Amino acid sequence: MKTVAAVKIGSLKDPDEKTRGRVDIIDLPEQEVGDEDVKIKIAYCSICGSDPHLVEGVFGWNPPFGLGHEVSGIIIELGPNATKKGLQVGDRVAGNFIKFCGTCYYCLNGQEQFCENLHDYNRPGMSESVVWHESQVWKVPDEVPLEEACLLEPVAIAVRTVDKTNIKVGQRVAISGGGPIGLLTLQMFKKFGATSLTLIEPIEDRRNLAIEFGAEHVIDPTEEDVVKKAKKITEGRGFDVVIEASGSPKAAMAAADIAARGGTVLYTAMFPVDYEMPLNLYEKCYFQELTISGIFVAPYAFPRALQMLPKLNLRPFTQKIFPLDRGVDAFDAHMSGKYPKVLIKCND
């Protein structure tokens, strides 16, 4: 089974070829279909910002290992007991790459994101097919094309982001980072009644997309003082909700600096594993009473994310597509930063 895989650990940005990470197309054995499993012929798998971090070795996995988790496709086989959702062969589906075990302390405590068996069912999506448990699989609405349906997982992250902020209608919101998560989250907040909705992003095309998606303001951090501009937008008070979705250590502190008193700052990106952010606890947590947290994965969000798929503008994220055989080129395009999203078409 053809699969895009990490075959050498290291940064894909490393200028030294000897130490640079590498992806390639390799053959992996197909997974067996268990009694409650669903086999999916993959149509599309989009590259997530976390995929290069996996190549860097962030989870300590030994190469080669398959990549990809944002998938859509067609069901081609069902286990005999995969009957609880009414799924059928031929259904167009997308899903959650994580199978929560349902039996550990955290799963039974309403904290599936901390499932103690989280990696037991790791199955790569940049493949010709994938076998998932039926609990991971969702039939997509008829009006959503498969190239957009593969964005169900990042849309679920946007849903959980809104959940975790406990936002109220009319609160001021800023998002740092105009990648797919930042731009999808911006659309979600717009529908939730956010005001002074602002994107902080150095790439002009992504700022323009933010305006298309309903942003009221955009800030270029390479040309403008982010804190001063934020104060001007919010009449000196700061933003009630700040989402840091860039993953850039250069932007990390600014997220807390532009938050209003009593505001929420949420770090949704995957930062470098060794980055530690200095934080003045007196100012940020005592005096301003900020709530500072993050996002790992998106438990409990997929049913609602599925409802939102037809209501979001997903087309701008589906314009750069490579066939599976050119998976390496797809990663090069992703690393160039030229495109809001890069998809891999795994089957015709």
Tab-separated table of N, CA and C in Angstrom, residues 196-294:
chain	number	residue	atom	x	y	z
A	196	SER	N	-14.705	43.194	16.595
A	196	SER	CA	-13.307	43.621	16.407
A	196	SER	C	-12.444	42.458	15.939
A	197	LEU	N	-13.024	41.554	15.155
A	197	LEU	CA	-12.350	40.324	14.760
A	197	LEU	C	-11.107	40.655	13.939
A	198	THR	N	-9.955	40.227	14.447
A	198	THR	CA	-8.668	40.670	13.912
A	198	THR	C	-7.755	39.480	13.648
A	199	LEU	N	-7.096	39.476	12.490
A	199	LEU	CA	-6.064	38.479	12.201
A	199	LEU	C	-4.702	39.145	12.183
A	200	ILE	N	-3.742	38.533	12.863
A	200	ILE	CA	-2.343	38.975	12.873
A	200	ILE	C	-1.553	37.985	12.037
A	201	GLU	N	-1.022	38.440	10.921
A	201	GLU	CA	-0.416	37.512	9.958
A	201	GLU	C	0.510	38.272	9.010
A	202	PRO	N	1.748	37.794	8.808
A	202	PRO	CA	2.685	38.517	7.934
A	202	PRO	C	2.451	38.316	6.440
A	203	ILE	N	1.759	37.249	6.021
A	203	ILE	CA	1.586	36.959	4.595
A	203	ILE	C	0.328	37.659	4.078
A	204	GLU	N	0.502	38.495	3.064
A	204	GLU	CA	-0.595	39.333	2.574
A	204	GLU	C	-1.770	38.519	2.069
A	205	ASP	N	-1.503	37.440	1.309
A	205	ASP	CA	-2.595	36.641	0.761
A	205	ASP	C	-3.486	36.084	1.875
A	206	ARG	N	-2.882	35.732	2.989
A	206	ARG	CA	-3.660	35.180	4.092
A	206	ARG	C	-4.435	36.279	4.822
A	207	ARG	N	-3.867	37.464	4.884
A	207	ARG	CA	-4.628	38.588	5.445
A	207	ARG	C	-5.829	38.896	4.570
A	208	ASN	N	-5.646	38.813	3.249
A	208	ASN	CA	-6.761	39.062	2.337
A	208	ASN	C	-7.851	38.002	2.495
A	209	LEU	N	-7.431	36.751	2.707
A	209	LEU	CA	-8.412	35.695	2.949
A	209	LEU	C	-9.199	35.970	4.224
A	210	ALA	N	-8.502	36.447	5.246
A	210	ALA	CA	-9.176	36.758	6.509
A	210	ALA	C	-10.271	37.800	6.294
A	211	ILE	N	-9.984	38.818	5.502
A	211	ILE	CA	-10.994	39.841	5.207
A	211	ILE	C	-12.166	39.222	4.449
A	212	GLU	N	-11.855	38.333	3.492
A	212	GLU	CA	-12.911	37.623	2.760
A	212	GLU	C	-13.779	36.812	3.711
A	213	PHE	N	-13.167	36.274	4.750
A	213	PHE	CA	-13.890	35.440	5.712
A	213	PHE	C	-14.614	36.244	6.785
A	214	GLY	N	-14.447	37.562	6.775
A	214	GLY	CA	-15.202	38.390	7.708
A	214	GLY	C	-14.399	39.124	8.761
A	215	ALA	N	-13.075	39.080	8.680
A	215	ALA	CA	-12.270	39.842	9.636
A	215	ALA	C	-12.522	41.336	9.456
A	216	GLU	N	-12.606	42.048	10.575
A	216	GLU	CA	-12.783	43.499	10.535
A	216	GLU	C	-11.449	44.234	10.447
A	217	HIS	N	-10.405	43.585	10.945
A	217	HIS	CA	-9.073	44.194	10.951
A	217	HIS	C	-8.025	43.124	10.670
A	218	VAL	N	-6.918	43.535	10.060
A	218	VAL	CA	-5.755	42.663	9.903
A	218	VAL	C	-4.516	43.454	10.318
A	219	ILE	N	-3.540	42.736	10.852
A	219	ILE	CA	-2.295	43.361	11.296
A	219	ILE	C	-1.128	42.587	10.690
A	220	ASP	N	-0.226	43.301	10.052
A	220	ASP	CA	1.025	42.726	9.562
A	220	ASP	C	2.087	42.936	10.641
A	221	PRO	N	2.486	41.876	11.363
A	221	PRO	CA	3.407	42.062	12.487
A	221	PRO	C	4.819	42.465	12.060
A	222	THR	N	5.118	42.334	10.762
A	222	THR	CA	6.439	42.761	10.291
A	222	THR	C	6.488	44.250	9.991
A	223	GLU	N	5.304	44.878	9.899
A	223	GLU	CA	5.242	46.288	9.538
A	223	GLU	C	4.611	47.163	10.619
A	224	GLU	N	3.867	46.547	11.546
A	224	GLU	CA	3.124	47.310	12.545
A	224	GLU	C	3.444	46.817	13.948
A	225	ASP	N	3.323	47.711	14.908
A	225	ASP	CA	3.450	47.331	16.310
A	225	ASP	C	2.144	46.669	16.737
A	226	VAL	N	2.208	45.360	16.986
A	226	VAL	CA	0.996	44.587	17.244
A	226	VAL	C	0.256	45.107	18.475
A	227	VAL	N	0.989	45.403	19.548
A	227	VAL	CA	0.353	45.843	20.792
A	227	VAL	C	-0.326	47.195	20.597
A	228	LYS	N	0.356	48.126	19.955
A	228	LYS	CA	-0.229	49.450	19.727
A	228	LYS	C	-1.468	49.366	18.843
A	229	LYS	N	-1.393	48.560	17.777
A	229	LYS	CA	-2.536	48.423	16.872
A	229	LYS	C	-3.705	47.758	17.597
A	230	ALA	N	-3.400	46.755	18.420
A	230	ALA	CA	-4.458	46.074	19.169
A	230	ALA	C	-5.158	47.038	20.128
A	231	LYS	N	-4.395	47.891	20.796
A	231	LYS	CA	-4.980	48.874	21.716
A	231	LYS	C	-5.883	49.853	20.958
A	232	LYS	N	-5.443	50.235	19.764
A	232	LYS	CA	-6.241	51.163	18.967
A	232	LYS	C	-7.560	50.523	18.554
A	233	ILE	N	-7.506	49.265	18.133
A	233	ILE	CA	-8.712	48.568	17.684
A	233	ILE	C	-9.711	48.398	18.821
A	234	THR	N	-9.203	48.166	20.027
A	234	THR	CA	-10.065	47.812	21.173
A	234	THR	C	-10.263	48.958	22.154
A	235	GLU	N	-9.998	50.177	21.711
A	235	GLU	CA	-10.170	51.360	22.567
A	235	GLU	C	-9.355	51.249	23.851
A	236	GLY	N	-8.166	50.657	23.700
A	236	GLY	CA	-7.232	50.593	24.822
A	236	GLY	C	-7.444	49.443	25.775
A	237	ARG	N	-8.459	48.627	25.562
A	237	ARG	CA	-8.788	47.574	26.534
A	237	ARG	C	-8.128	46.232	26.240
A	238	GLY	N	-7.807	45.963	24.998
A	238	GLY	CA	-7.305	44.651	24.626
A	238	GLY	C	-8.441	43.725	24.216
A	239	PHE	N	-8.081	42.556	23.726
A	239	PHE	CA	-9.061	41.595	23.228
A	239	PHE	C	-9.523	40.665	24.346
A	240	ASP	N	-10.821	40.374	24.356
A	240	ASP	CA	-11.373	39.452	25.346
A	240	ASP	C	-10.890	38.029	25.115
A	241	VAL	N	-10.688	37.671	23.850
A	241	VAL	CA	-10.211	36.339	23.476
A	241	VAL	C	-9.064	36.503	22.488
A	242	VAL	N	-7.944	35.834	22.770
A	242	VAL	CA	-6.794	35.845	21.861
A	242	VAL	C	-6.413	34.395	21.568
A	243	ILE	N	-6.353	34.059	20.283
A	243	ILE	CA	-5.966	32.720	19.846
A	243	ILE	C	-4.586	32.812	19.202
A	244	GLU	N	-3.631	32.061	19.715
A	244	GLU	CA	-2.301	32.026	19.119
A	244	GLU	C	-2.195	30.742	18.298
A	245	ALA	N	-2.330	30.890	16.983
A	245	ALA	CA	-2.353	29.726	16.090
A	245	ALA	C	-1.172	29.699	15.130
A	246	SER	N	-0.162	30.532	15.365
A	246	SER	CA	0.966	30.580	14.443
A	246	SER	C	2.049	29.560	14.782
A	247	GLY	N	2.190	29.239	16.057
A	247	GLY	CA	3.261	28.335	16.472
A	247	GLY	C	4.630	28.979	16.467
A	248	SER	N	4.682	30.291	16.307
A	248	SER	CA	5.959	31.001	16.254
A	248	SER	C	6.335	31.537	17.629
A	249	PRO	N	7.495	31.158	18.160
A	249	PRO	CA	7.921	31.727	19.448
A	249	PRO	C	7.969	33.246	19.437
A	250	LYS	N	8.214	33.854	18.278
A	250	LYS	CA	8.249	35.314	18.184
A	250	LYS	C	6.884	35.928	18.493
A	251	ALA	N	5.830	35.166	18.235
A	251	ALA	CA	4.476	35.695	18.428
A	251	ALA	C	3.860	35.284	19.750
A	252	ALA	N	4.495	34.371	20.456
A	252	ALA	CA	3.866	33.768	21.638
A	252	ALA	C	3.554	34.793	22.722
A	253	MET	N	4.502	35.646	23.069
A	253	MET	CA	4.295	36.617	24.143
A	253	MET	C	3.280	37.673	23.782
A	254	ALA	N	3.264	38.061	22.497
A	254	ALA	CA	2.338	39.115	22.066
A	254	ALA	C	0.892	38.723	22.331
A	255	ALA	N	0.586	37.426	22.285
A	255	ALA	CA	-0.791	36.983	22.514
A	255	ALA	C	-1.261	37.392	23.899
A	256	ALA	N	-0.414	37.213	24.890
A	256	ALA	CA	-0.779	37.620	26.253
A	256	ALA	C	-0.747	39.131	26.411
A	257	ASP	N	0.102	39.811	25.637
A	257	ASP	CA	0.235	41.266	25.763
A	257	ASP	C	-0.964	42.028	25.212
A	258	ILE	N	-1.731	41.420	24.306
A	258	ILE	CA	-2.852	42.143	23.700
A	258	ILE	C	-4.196	41.706	24.290
A	259	ALA	N	-4.160	40.882	25.336
A	259	ALA	CA	-5.401	40.418	25.958
A	259	ALA	C	-5.940	41.447	26.946
A	260	ALA	N	-7.249	41.531	27.039
A	260	ALA	CA	-7.899	42.424	27.995
A	260	ALA	C	-7.855	41.829	29.398
A	261	ARG	N	-8.079	42.662	30.391
A	261	ARG	CA	-8.205	42.152	31.749
A	261	ARG	C	-9.335	41.115	31.807
A	262	GLY	N	-9.050	40.005	32.444
A	262	GLY	CA	-10.043	38.938	32.523
A	262	GLY	C	-10.203	38.148	31.240
A	263	GLY	N	-9.321	38.401	30.283
A	263	GLY	CA	-9.433	37.749	28.981
A	263	GLY	C	-8.913	36.317	28.981
A	264	THR	N	-9.125	35.661	27.839
A	264	THR	CA	-8.669	34.287	27.638
A	264	THR	C	-7.646	34.258	26.516
A	265	VAL	N	-6.524	33.595	26.773
A	265	VAL	CA	-5.476	33.417	25.765
A	265	VAL	C	-5.311	31.919	25.539
A	266	LEU	N	-5.509	31.501	24.293
A	266	LEU	CA	-5.475	30.079	23.976
A	266	LEU	C	-4.392	29.819	22.939
A	267	TYR	N	-3.461	28.929	23.273
A	267	TYR	CA	-2.377	28.557	22.369
A	267	TYR	C	-2.769	27.263	21.665
A	268	THR	N	-3.176	27.372	20.392
A	268	THR	CA	-3.696	26.208	19.674
A	268	THR	C	-2.681	25.570	18.747
A	269	ALA	N	-1.541	26.214	18.518
A	269	ALA	CA	-0.534	25.679	17.608
A	269	ALA	C	0.414	24.741	18.351
A	270	MET	N	1.136	23.934	17.592
A	270	MET	CA	2.184	23.087	18.155
A	270	MET	C	3.497	23.863	18.113
A	271	PHE	N	3.979	24.277	19.272
A	271	PHE	CA	5.232	25.018	19.368
A	271	PHE	C	6.415	24.054	19.433
A	272	PRO	N	7.643	24.536	19.180
A	272	PRO	CA	8.820	23.675	19.350
A	272	PRO	C	8.851	23.072	20.750
A	273	VAL	N	9.248	21.800	20.834
A	273	VAL	CA	9.156	21.078	22.112
A	273	VAL	C	10.034	21.687	23.198
A	274	ASP	N	11.090	22.401	22.810
A	274	ASP	CA	11.991	22.957	23.812
A	274	ASP	C	11.746	24.441	24.084
A	275	TYR	N	10.672	25.010	23.500
A	275	TYR	CA	10.412	26.432	23.711
A	275	TYR	C	9.716	26.654	25.046
A	276	GLU	N	10.258	27.558	25.838
A	276	GLU	CA	9.652	27.936	27.109
A	276	GLU	C	9.399	29.438	27.096
A	277	MET	N	8.163	29.830	27.347
A	277	MET	CA	7.770	31.228	27.252
A	277	MET	C	7.877	31.912	28.610
A	278	PRO	N	8.608	33.014	28.682
A	278	PRO	CA	8.634	33.761	29.947
A	278	PRO	C	7.293	34.427	30.195
A	279	LEU	N	6.840	34.421	31.438
A	279	LEU	CA	5.532	34.978	31.748
A	279	LEU	C	5.580	35.658	33.111
A	280	ASN	N	5.208	36.930	33.125
A	280	ASN	CA	5.151	37.670	34.377
A	280	ASN	C	3.843	37.330	35.087
A	281	LEU	N	3.926	36.466	36.063
A	281	LEU	CA	2.722	35.980	36.729
A	281	LEU	C	1.991	37.088	37.476
A	282	TYR	N	2.727	38.028	38.038
A	282	TYR	CA	2.073	39.135	38.736
A	282	TYR	C	1.190	39.909	37.773
A	283	GLU	N	1.761	40.272	36.618
A	283	GLU	CA	1.018	41.111	35.668
A	283	GLU	C	-0.110	40.337	34.986
A	284	LYS	N	0.221	39.152	34.455
A	284	LYS	CA	-0.734	38.448	33.597
A	284	LYS	C	-1.795	37.667	34.380
A	285	CYS	N	-1.388	37.015	35.449
A	285	CYS	CA	-2.327	36.135	36.147
A	285	CYS	C	-2.905	36.756	37.416
A	286	TYR	N	-2.109	37.549	38.124
A	286	TYR	CA	-2.617	38.185	39.346
A	286	TYR	C	-3.378	39.469	39.017
A	287	PHE	N	-2.697	40.413	38.373
A	287	PHE	CA	-3.286	41.719	38.132
A	287	PHE	C	-4.358	41.691	37.049
A	288	GLN	N	-4.096	40.936	35.961
A	288	GLN	CA	-5.042	40.921	34.837
A	288	GLN	C	-6.002	39.734	34.853
A	289	GLU	N	-5.733	38.753	35.681
A	289	GLU	CA	-6.577	37.557	35.786
A	289	GLU	C	-6.825	36.885	34.438
A	290	LEU	N	-5.756	36.753	33.647
A	290	LEU	CA	-5.905	36.072	32.366
A	290	LEU	C	-6.113	34.577	32.581
A	291	THR	N	-6.898	33.981	31.704
A	291	THR	CA	-6.996	32.532	31.618
A	291	THR	C	-6.148	32.088	30.434
A	292	ILE	N	-5.118	31.298	30.702
A	292	ILE	CA	-4.162	30.889	29.665
A	292	ILE	C	-4.188	29.372	29.546
A	293	SER	N	-4.444	28.880	28.324
A	293	SER	CA	-4.528	27.432	28.141
A	293	SER	C	-4.159	27.084	26.704
A	294	GLY	N	-4.446	25.848	26.307
A	294	GLY	CA	-4.104	25.395	24.967
A	294	GLY	C	-5.082	24.348	24.469
